[in-house]
Short mmCIF file of C-alpha atoms and ligand atoms in Angstrom, two decimals:
data_model
loop_
_atom_site.label_atom_id
_atom_site.label_comp_id
_atom_site.label_asym_id
_atom_site.label_seq_id
_atom_site.Cartn_x
_atom_site.Cartn_y
_atom_site.Cartn_z
CA MET A 1 1.22 -1.37 41.33
CA ALA A 2 1.33 1.57 37.85
CA ARG A 3 2.54 1.85 34.65
CA ILE A 4 4.90 5.29 34.80
CA VAL A 5 7.21 7.24 32.34
CA MET A 6 9.64 9.20 34.45
CA LYS A 7 11.75 11.69 32.03
CA PHE A 8 14.72 13.32 33.19
CA GLY A 9 16.14 16.46 31.48
CA GLY A 10 19.44 17.17 30.62
CA THR A 11 20.59 18.71 34.04
CA SER A 12 19.23 15.80 35.53
CA VAL A 13 21.81 13.70 33.86
CA ALA A 14 24.99 15.82 33.83
CA ASP A 15 27.26 13.92 34.80
CA LEU A 16 27.56 10.63 36.67
CA GLU A 17 26.81 11.48 40.37
CA ARG A 18 23.29 12.85 38.78
CA ILE A 19 22.66 9.82 36.68
CA ARG A 20 22.92 7.92 40.08
CA ASN A 21 20.42 9.90 41.40
CA VAL A 22 18.23 9.26 38.79
CA ALA A 23 18.79 5.99 38.75
CA ARG A 24 17.86 6.27 42.78
CA HIS A 25 14.46 7.50 41.82
CA VAL A 26 13.51 4.79 38.98
CA LYS A 27 14.82 2.36 41.70
CA ARG A 28 12.12 3.57 44.03
CA GLU A 29 9.52 3.43 41.62
CA PHE A 30 10.37 -0.03 40.23
CA ASP A 31 10.70 -1.54 44.25
CA ALA A 32 7.00 -0.50 44.69
CA GLY A 33 5.98 -2.73 42.30
CA ASN A 34 5.92 -0.38 39.53
CA GLU A 35 6.14 -0.92 35.40
CA VAL A 36 8.48 1.89 34.71
CA ALA A 37 9.61 3.46 31.27
CA VAL A 38 12.43 5.70 31.78
CA VAL A 39 13.18 8.74 29.13
CA VAL A 40 16.27 10.35 28.83
CA SER A 41 17.61 13.40 27.74
CA ALA A 42 21.12 14.01 26.70
CA MET A 43 23.78 15.57 29.47
CA ALA A 44 23.35 18.85 29.94
CA GLY A 45 24.89 21.08 26.79
CA PHE A 46 25.87 18.03 25.31
CA THR A 47 23.44 18.53 22.26
CA ASN A 48 24.45 22.27 22.01
CA GLN A 49 28.37 20.95 21.27
CA LEU A 50 26.63 18.25 18.54
CA VAL A 51 25.17 20.67 16.93
CA ALA A 52 27.80 23.63 17.21
CA TRP A 53 30.53 20.72 15.76
CA THR A 54 27.22 20.56 12.60
CA ARG A 55 27.22 23.57 11.96
CA GLU A 56 31.68 24.24 11.91
CA ALA A 57 30.87 21.56 9.92
CA ALA A 58 28.80 23.12 6.76
CA PRO A 59 26.80 26.43 7.91
CA LEU A 60 24.60 24.23 5.33
CA HIS A 61 24.80 20.79 5.80
CA ASP A 62 22.06 18.05 5.00
CA ALA A 63 19.61 17.52 7.34
CA ARG A 64 19.50 13.42 7.91
CA GLU A 65 23.69 13.78 8.78
CA TYR A 66 22.57 16.57 11.23
CA ASP A 67 20.06 14.14 13.20
CA THR A 68 22.35 11.50 13.03
CA VAL A 69 25.51 13.71 15.00
CA VAL A 70 22.27 15.11 17.53
CA ALA A 71 20.89 12.19 18.33
CA ALA A 72 23.84 10.72 19.70
CA GLY A 73 24.17 12.47 22.70
CA GLU A 74 20.72 10.58 24.01
CA GLN A 75 22.38 7.50 22.92
CA ILE A 76 25.45 7.97 26.01
CA SER A 77 22.39 8.98 28.85
CA SER A 78 20.67 6.16 28.13
CA GLY A 79 23.55 3.36 28.24
CA LEU A 80 25.04 4.93 30.95
CA LEU A 81 21.58 4.65 33.00
CA ALA A 82 20.78 1.03 32.15
CA ILE A 83 24.40 0.18 33.80
CA VAL A 84 23.71 2.08 36.64
CA LEU A 85 20.50 0.92 37.66
CA GLN A 86 22.23 -2.64 36.64
CA GLU A 87 24.68 -1.73 39.42
CA MET A 88 21.76 -1.06 41.87
CA GLY A 89 20.30 -4.44 41.00
CA VAL A 90 17.49 -2.89 39.15
CA PRO A 91 16.86 -4.96 36.01
CA ALA A 92 16.76 -2.50 32.71
CA ARG A 93 18.48 -1.60 29.25
CA SER A 94 18.45 0.94 26.83
CA TRP A 95 16.58 1.79 24.33
CA LEU A 96 17.30 4.06 20.98
CA GLY A 97 14.63 5.27 18.80
CA TRP A 98 15.23 2.73 16.01
CA GLN A 99 15.15 -0.38 18.48
CA ILE A 100 11.21 0.41 19.35
CA PRO A 101 11.12 1.51 16.65
CA LEU A 102 9.36 4.97 17.33
CA MET A 103 8.47 5.98 14.10
CA THR A 104 8.21 9.58 12.92
CA ASP A 105 8.00 11.43 9.55
CA ASN A 106 11.20 12.46 7.19
CA ALA A 107 11.02 16.00 8.90
CA HIS A 108 14.58 16.34 9.71
CA GLY A 109 15.84 18.00 13.20
CA VAL A 110 11.79 18.72 13.83
CA ALA A 111 10.37 15.07 12.96
CA ARG A 112 6.62 14.70 14.28
CA ILE A 113 6.32 11.21 15.73
CA ARG A 114 4.00 8.62 14.32
CA GLN A 115 3.57 5.14 15.70
CA ILE A 116 5.60 3.80 18.82
CA ALA A 117 5.95 0.16 19.38
CA GLY A 118 4.54 0.53 22.65
CA GLU A 119 4.08 -3.44 23.10
CA THR A 120 7.77 -4.01 22.98
CA LEU A 121 8.54 -2.55 26.01
CA ILE A 122 5.50 -3.54 27.49
CA GLU A 123 6.34 -7.22 26.58
CA ARG A 124 9.28 -6.34 28.89
CA PHE A 125 7.82 -4.90 31.75
CA ARG A 126 6.32 -8.34 31.48
CA GLN A 127 9.99 -10.19 32.60
CA GLY A 128 10.45 -7.60 34.96
CA GLN A 129 12.44 -4.86 32.98
CA VAL A 130 13.33 -1.44 33.41
CA ALA A 131 12.97 0.56 29.47
CA VAL A 132 15.63 3.37 29.48
CA VAL A 133 14.75 5.21 26.47
CA ALA A 134 17.07 7.55 24.39
CA GLY A 135 14.57 10.89 24.27
CA PHE A 136 14.44 13.28 21.17
CA GLN A 137 15.04 10.47 18.71
CA GLY A 138 13.02 8.65 16.27
CA ILE A 139 13.48 6.46 12.60
CA ALA A 140 12.29 7.17 9.54
CA GLU A 141 10.16 4.93 7.06
CA ASP A 142 13.30 5.65 4.61
CA ASN A 143 15.62 4.00 8.21
CA ARG A 144 16.80 7.09 8.83
CA ILE A 145 17.21 8.67 12.19
CA THR A 146 15.37 11.79 12.97
CA THR A 147 15.22 14.25 16.04
CA LEU A 148 12.57 15.74 17.56
CA GLY A 149 13.40 19.13 17.88
CA ARG A 150 14.80 21.10 20.91
CA GLY A 151 13.66 20.12 24.00
CA GLY A 152 12.23 17.17 22.27
CA SER A 153 12.73 14.52 25.01
CA ASP A 154 9.77 15.83 26.42
CA THR A 155 7.48 15.24 23.21
CA SER A 156 9.63 11.31 23.53
CA ALA A 157 8.39 11.07 26.78
CA VAL A 158 4.46 11.15 26.77
CA ALA A 159 3.70 10.15 23.34
CA VAL A 160 5.41 7.05 25.15
CA ALA A 161 3.36 6.92 27.75
CA ALA A 162 0.98 6.94 25.61
CA ALA A 163 1.68 4.37 23.32
CA ILE A 164 1.80 2.13 26.70
CA GLY A 165 -1.05 2.79 28.04
CA ALA A 166 0.97 4.89 30.74
CA ASP A 167 -0.84 5.81 34.04
CA ARG A 168 1.00 9.04 33.70
CA CYS A 169 4.40 10.43 33.15
CA ASP A 170 6.36 12.47 35.38
CA ILE A 171 8.31 15.05 33.94
CA TYR A 172 11.95 15.55 36.70
CA THR A 173 13.88 18.35 35.20
CA ASP A 174 15.89 21.22 37.93
CA VAL A 175 13.00 22.83 38.98
CA ASP A 176 9.87 21.62 41.14
CA GLY A 177 6.89 21.88 39.09
CA VAL A 178 5.55 24.75 36.68
CA TYR A 179 5.91 28.68 38.24
CA THR A 180 4.08 31.81 37.42
CA THR A 181 6.88 33.12 35.27
CA ASP A 182 10.49 31.87 35.24
CA PRO A 183 11.88 31.37 38.15
CA ARG A 184 15.38 32.08 37.18
CA ILE A 185 14.17 35.51 36.20
CA VAL A 186 11.19 36.56 38.73
CA PRO A 187 12.74 34.44 42.19
CA GLU A 188 9.01 35.79 43.65
CA ALA A 189 7.58 33.54 41.33
CA ARG A 190 5.08 30.74 42.73
CA ARG A 191 5.20 27.11 42.10
CA LEU A 192 1.55 26.50 40.72
CA ASP A 193 -0.46 23.45 41.75
CA ARG A 194 -2.14 22.83 38.39
CA VAL A 195 -1.97 24.28 35.19
CA ALA A 196 -4.14 23.44 32.65
CA PHE A 197 -3.45 22.07 29.44
CA GLU A 198 -4.77 24.77 27.53
CA GLU A 199 -2.83 27.36 29.39
CA MET A 200 0.56 25.04 29.11
CA LEU A 201 -0.16 24.66 24.95
CA GLU A 202 0.07 28.84 25.50
CA MET A 203 2.88 29.15 28.48
CA ALA A 204 5.25 26.20 26.43
CA SER A 205 4.66 27.92 23.01
CA LEU A 206 5.05 31.64 24.39
CA GLY A 207 8.48 30.70 25.85
CA ALA A 208 8.71 29.41 28.74
CA LYS A 209 11.20 26.00 27.62
CA VAL A 210 9.62 23.73 30.71
CA LEU A 211 7.86 22.16 28.43
CA GLN A 212 8.56 21.61 24.43
CA VAL A 213 5.03 22.54 23.04
CA ARG A 214 4.39 18.98 21.22
CA SER A 215 4.50 17.35 24.31
CA VAL A 216 1.49 19.22 26.14
CA GLU A 217 -0.23 19.04 23.18
CA LEU A 218 0.07 15.17 22.75
CA ALA A 219 -0.75 15.00 26.47
CA MET A 220 -4.03 16.95 26.18
CA VAL A 221 -5.05 14.92 22.95
CA HIS A 222 -4.40 11.72 24.94
CA GLY A 223 -5.46 12.57 28.18
CA ILE A 224 -2.53 11.65 30.26
CA PRO A 225 -1.62 13.11 33.78
CA THR A 226 1.72 14.48 33.09
CA PHE A 227 3.35 15.88 36.33
CA VAL A 228 6.13 18.48 36.18
CA ARG A 229 8.70 17.30 39.46
CA SER A 230 12.86 17.93 40.98
CA SER A 231 15.16 15.70 39.66
CA PHE A 232 16.89 16.96 42.98
CA ASP A 233 14.76 16.58 45.68
CA PRO A 234 15.66 13.43 47.83
CA PRO A 235 14.82 10.13 45.71
CA ASP A 236 13.37 8.76 49.89
CA GLY A 237 12.27 11.69 50.50
CA PRO A 238 8.42 12.40 50.81
CA GLN A 239 6.65 11.63 47.18
CA THR A 240 2.99 12.75 47.78
CA GLY A 241 1.83 16.50 48.51
CA PRO A 242 -1.76 17.72 49.14
CA GLY A 243 -4.39 14.98 47.94
CA ASN A 244 -2.12 12.71 47.49
CA LEU A 245 -1.00 13.53 44.45
CA PRO A 246 2.50 13.20 43.43
CA THR A 247 4.46 16.53 44.29
CA GLY A 248 4.98 18.86 41.51
CA THR A 249 2.75 20.69 39.31
CA LEU A 250 -0.10 18.46 37.59
CA ILE A 251 -1.09 19.38 33.88
CA CYS A 252 -4.24 18.53 33.38
CA ASP A 253 -7.73 19.80 32.11
CA GLU A 254 -9.38 22.82 32.92
CA ASP A 255 -12.10 21.49 35.20
CA GLU A 256 -10.13 19.83 37.76
CA ILE A 257 -9.11 23.10 38.50
CA VAL A 258 -11.13 23.89 41.32
CA GLU A 259 -9.66 27.24 42.16
CA GLN A 260 -9.30 29.72 39.24
CA GLN A 261 -7.01 33.11 38.73
CA ILE A 262 -7.64 35.02 35.74
CA VAL A 263 -4.05 35.55 34.88
CA THR A 264 -2.10 31.88 35.70
CA GLY A 265 1.20 33.04 34.30
CA ILE A 266 3.83 35.36 32.38
CA ALA A 267 5.74 33.91 29.52
CA PHE A 268 8.27 35.68 27.58
CA SER A 269 10.70 34.14 24.25
CA LYS A 270 13.21 36.28 23.28
CA ASP A 271 13.85 34.51 19.78
CA GLU A 272 12.13 36.97 18.25
CA ALA A 273 12.86 39.56 15.43
CA LYS A 274 11.24 42.60 14.28
CA ILE A 275 10.58 43.45 10.32
CA THR A 276 9.40 46.58 9.21
CA LEU A 277 8.53 47.66 5.97
CA ARG A 278 7.50 51.66 5.07
CA ARG A 279 5.45 52.94 2.72
CA VAL A 280 4.03 49.03 0.94
CA ALA A 281 1.20 49.96 -1.38
CA ASP A 282 -2.23 49.35 0.57
CA GLN A 283 -3.57 46.82 -2.28
CA PRO A 284 -4.92 43.47 -2.86
CA GLY A 285 -2.21 40.94 -2.49
CA VAL A 286 0.69 42.70 -0.56
CA ALA A 287 0.42 40.93 1.82
CA ALA A 288 0.44 37.85 0.20
CA THR A 289 3.85 38.16 -2.23
CA VAL A 290 5.31 39.25 1.32
CA PHE A 291 4.62 36.06 3.25
CA GLY A 292 4.34 34.09 0.44
CA ARG A 293 7.65 34.82 0.10
CA LEU A 294 9.18 33.98 3.98
CA SER A 295 6.64 30.63 3.67
CA ASP A 296 8.32 29.74 0.31
CA ALA A 297 11.65 29.91 2.67
CA HIS A 298 10.15 28.20 5.81
CA ILE A 299 10.54 31.12 7.68
CA ASN A 300 7.24 31.66 10.08
CA VAL A 301 5.71 34.53 10.93
CA ASP A 302 4.53 35.27 14.15
CA VAL A 303 3.15 38.94 15.06
CA ILE A 304 1.59 41.14 11.85
CA VAL A 305 0.82 44.70 12.22
CA GLN A 306 -0.16 46.57 9.36
CA ASN A 307 -1.61 50.11 9.81
CA VAL A 308 -4.40 51.95 7.42
CA SER A 309 -3.20 53.89 5.53
CA ALA A 310 -3.26 57.81 5.71
CA ASP A 311 -3.62 59.17 2.21
CA GLY A 312 -5.54 55.51 1.32
CA ARG A 313 -2.23 54.80 -1.09
CA HIS A 314 0.77 53.50 1.20
CA THR A 315 0.86 51.64 4.64
CA ASP A 316 3.55 50.58 6.80
CA MET A 317 3.82 46.60 8.28
CA THR A 318 5.17 44.95 11.06
CA PHE A 319 5.59 41.36 11.64
CA THR A 320 7.77 39.11 13.61
CA VAL A 321 10.22 36.20 12.72
CA PRO A 322 11.91 33.69 14.93
CA ARG A 323 15.48 35.63 15.41
CA ALA A 324 17.37 32.65 13.62
CA ASP A 325 15.40 33.07 10.63
CA PHE A 326 16.20 36.97 10.66
CA GLU A 327 19.23 37.36 8.38
CA GLN A 328 17.15 34.87 5.85
CA ALA A 329 13.92 36.76 6.32
CA MET A 330 15.31 40.42 5.29
CA ALA A 331 17.74 38.66 2.64
CA VAL A 332 13.93 37.24 1.12
CA ILE A 333 12.58 40.63 1.88
CA GLU A 334 15.08 42.56 -0.18
CA ALA A 335 15.11 39.93 -2.88
CA SER A 336 12.01 40.25 -3.09
CA ALA A 337 11.70 44.49 -3.03
CA ASP A 338 10.67 44.45 -6.95
CA ASP A 339 7.92 42.30 -6.73
CA ILE A 340 6.25 43.60 -3.08
CA GLY A 341 7.17 47.72 -3.57
CA TYR A 342 8.45 48.70 -0.47
CA GLU A 343 9.97 52.39 -0.10
CA GLU A 344 12.45 51.18 2.64
CA VAL A 345 13.05 48.00 5.00
CA SER A 346 14.48 47.70 9.01
CA GLY A 347 14.61 45.29 11.31
CA SER A 348 15.87 44.65 14.88
CA ALA A 349 16.71 41.42 17.24
CA ASP A 350 16.58 43.61 20.32
CA VAL A 351 13.38 42.83 20.82
CA VAL A 352 11.13 39.95 22.89
CA LYS A 353 7.89 38.93 23.30
CA VAL A 354 6.14 38.98 26.77
CA SER A 355 2.61 37.22 27.16
CA VAL A 356 0.34 37.23 29.73
CA ILE A 357 -1.97 34.11 30.12
CA GLY A 358 -4.68 32.80 31.90
CA ILE A 359 -8.44 30.68 31.31
CA GLY A 360 -9.88 32.96 33.56
CA MET A 361 -9.48 35.91 30.51
CA ARG A 362 -12.05 34.38 28.45
CA SER A 363 -14.75 35.68 30.80
CA HIS A 364 -12.99 38.83 32.68
CA ALA A 365 -13.01 42.00 30.67
CA GLY A 366 -9.52 45.05 31.68
CA VAL A 367 -7.18 42.61 31.65
CA ALA A 368 -4.92 44.14 28.77
CA ALA A 369 -6.00 47.76 30.12
CA GLN A 370 -4.98 47.16 33.60
CA MET A 371 -1.67 45.41 31.29
CA PHE A 372 -0.93 48.90 28.82
CA LYS A 373 -1.19 51.20 32.24
CA ALA A 374 0.98 48.92 33.94
CA LEU A 375 3.42 49.71 31.09
CA ALA A 376 3.08 52.62 30.53
CA GLU A 377 3.94 54.00 33.90
CA LYS A 378 7.65 52.20 33.57
CA SER A 379 7.81 54.14 30.21
CA ILE A 380 8.00 50.84 28.40
CA ASN A 381 6.75 51.45 25.13
CA ILE A 382 4.66 48.25 23.33
CA GLN A 383 5.78 47.50 20.01
CA ALA A 384 3.43 45.77 18.69
CA ILE A 385 0.13 43.85 20.37
CA THR A 386 -1.55 40.34 19.33
CA THR A 387 -4.40 38.49 21.75
CA SER A 388 -6.37 35.17 21.88
CA GLU A 389 -9.13 33.91 23.85
CA ILE A 390 -6.97 33.17 26.85
CA LYS A 391 -3.55 34.91 26.32
CA ILE A 392 -2.65 38.44 25.22
CA SER A 393 1.17 39.53 24.15
CA ILE A 394 3.41 41.98 23.62
CA LEU A 395 6.74 43.37 21.50
CA ILE A 396 8.85 45.62 23.56
CA ASP A 397 12.88 46.80 23.35
CA ALA A 398 14.91 43.33 24.64
CA ALA A 399 16.18 45.88 27.76
CA TYR A 400 13.26 46.02 29.28
CA THR A 401 12.13 42.28 29.94
CA GLU A 402 13.05 42.11 33.12
CA LEU A 403 11.16 45.19 34.42
CA ALA A 404 8.26 43.93 32.21
CA VAL A 405 7.75 40.65 33.48
CA ARG A 406 7.61 41.90 36.92
CA THR A 407 5.98 44.59 36.72
CA LEU A 408 3.37 42.28 35.10
CA HIS A 409 3.97 39.77 37.95
CA SER A 410 2.92 41.89 40.88
CA LEU A 411 0.38 43.42 38.61
CA TYR A 412 -1.72 40.83 38.72
CA GLY A 413 -1.62 39.34 42.19
CA LEU A 414 1.08 36.36 41.56
CA ASP A 415 4.07 37.64 43.66
CA GLU A 416 4.65 34.92 46.55
CA ALA A 417 3.19 36.37 49.38
P1 ADP B 1 15.51 19.86 31.32
O1 ADP B 1 16.61 19.88 31.08
O2 ADP B 1 14.86 19.07 32.61
O3 ADP B 1 14.58 19.04 29.78
P2 ADP B 1 15.11 22.92 30.64
O4 ADP B 1 15.55 23.43 30.75
O5 ADP B 1 14.26 22.47 29.40
O6 ADP B 1 14.62 21.64 31.85
O7 ADP B 1 13.31 23.22 31.15
C1 ADP B 1 13.61 23.65 32.45
C2 ADP B 1 13.51 25.51 32.94
O8 ADP B 1 13.02 25.97 32.25
C3 ADP B 1 14.04 25.82 33.91
O9 ADP B 1 15.03 25.63 34.65
C4 ADP B 1 13.36 27.25 34.46
O10 ADP B 1 14.26 28.51 34.13
C5 ADP B 1 12.60 27.24 32.86
N1 ADP B 1 11.42 27.77 33.04
C6 ADP B 1 10.67 28.44 32.16
N2 ADP B 1 9.77 29.37 32.07
C7 ADP B 1 9.17 28.53 33.50
C8 ADP B 1 8.22 28.40 34.34
N3 ADP B 1 7.31 29.01 34.39
N4 ADP B 1 8.00 27.38 35.02
C9 ADP B 1 9.26 26.33 35.75
N5 ADP B 1 10.54 26.72 34.68
C10 ADP B 1 10.21 27.73 33.61
N1 LIG B 2 18.54 17.04 24.18
C1 LIG B 2 17.78 17.53 23.48
C2 LIG B 2 17.96 18.89 23.56
O1 LIG B 2 19.24 19.49 24.08
C3 LIG B 2 16.39 17.03 23.93
C4 LIG B 2 16.39 16.95 24.81
O2 LIG B 2 16.93 18.04 25.79
O3 LIG B 2 15.14 16.90 25.41
O4 LIG B 2 17.53 19.79 23.14
MG1 MG B 3 13.60 20.86 28.19
#
């Protein structure tokens, strides 16, 4: 007997037929004698609709009311799944964030989990009940509903797993694991049996939406074996693969990975926009003013490139911001023109960040050189570069996204044999 968390994403609960399919997966684990907490997302597309309504109601709205609205999708799917499970003879009840409670801070729309009363759920396991938890939502100290940021049900699942001391957390989605890159873009992408926490963290934060970044951080901190698996695999089919592990991809410590590749995966993010300031003064304090103003406006800056000045007096500066903040960032820079002092500002949302990730890069030189050469051969111009120990990211024209990802995927030998 094990204690497990099973998380099902939006496409897995998109309609009643799929919810029935999910219930069969849950019943299988319950019938095997396991204690089960299920975490569900809203039905596919539902959260997008709710977000659109809040924007339509008022472009600048009260973030607390935004959360009241967008948390609603998970209430419906958790209730429906509990009903279907009961129909199948599985004792189950739904749990909204506030009922457990799952406490968060009060950063509405991007709240972070502080504490989960795991004992509430454990008590129900003792009574033989399956807990169906609404993902993505919690409650802040001031008694208002909060949400955890888009894709946040992954984080709910891992956090619940930590709170109840689960043996593992299974993230069921519409792909059967983590791939070397998004399989929707590169059909040759290969499924990985194992990915190290650090690599998954980079992949997720650099655009691979298969797991929310925060969920990977929590899995790493609490050492929770986390599997990414398909809800579309038959509920009554084989559930284990090599080594008797559950099917799918295991996210684990790097020393649990025997055959380490140099490059593990390629991620890309279209969620970027670039802003260039021409001829800013090359003197102390300029960067502090530019990035201070953006930070005051709660805009995150990612890649920053500044040239060495040719005349000792002026230089050019380029940086990226989330695409959703592009217009606001341009407005902040234009409003601060006198304080910053620049000749011209330009911006573009037609950029994409492509990243090559692998912990093998720590001990292996030449990965970047190979990357730049391969892209040059395809006449893809690199606009900016950033690196860390285990990743290289470049900014390119969005029109070349697929070509760049495919080129790098073959270059590092990741294509399916
Ligand atoms: P869910 O609704 O189950 O949370 P998501 O849409 O959030 O599912 O995440 C699954 C999707 O992530 C897949 O359909 C796939 O297109 C995308 N994805 C991006 N990068 C990867 C990757 N490296 N491996 C697997 N899936 C990826
Ligand atoms: N329903 C939420 C979203 O669409 C949370 C999730 O699916 O993980 O972002
Ligand atoms: Mg998701």
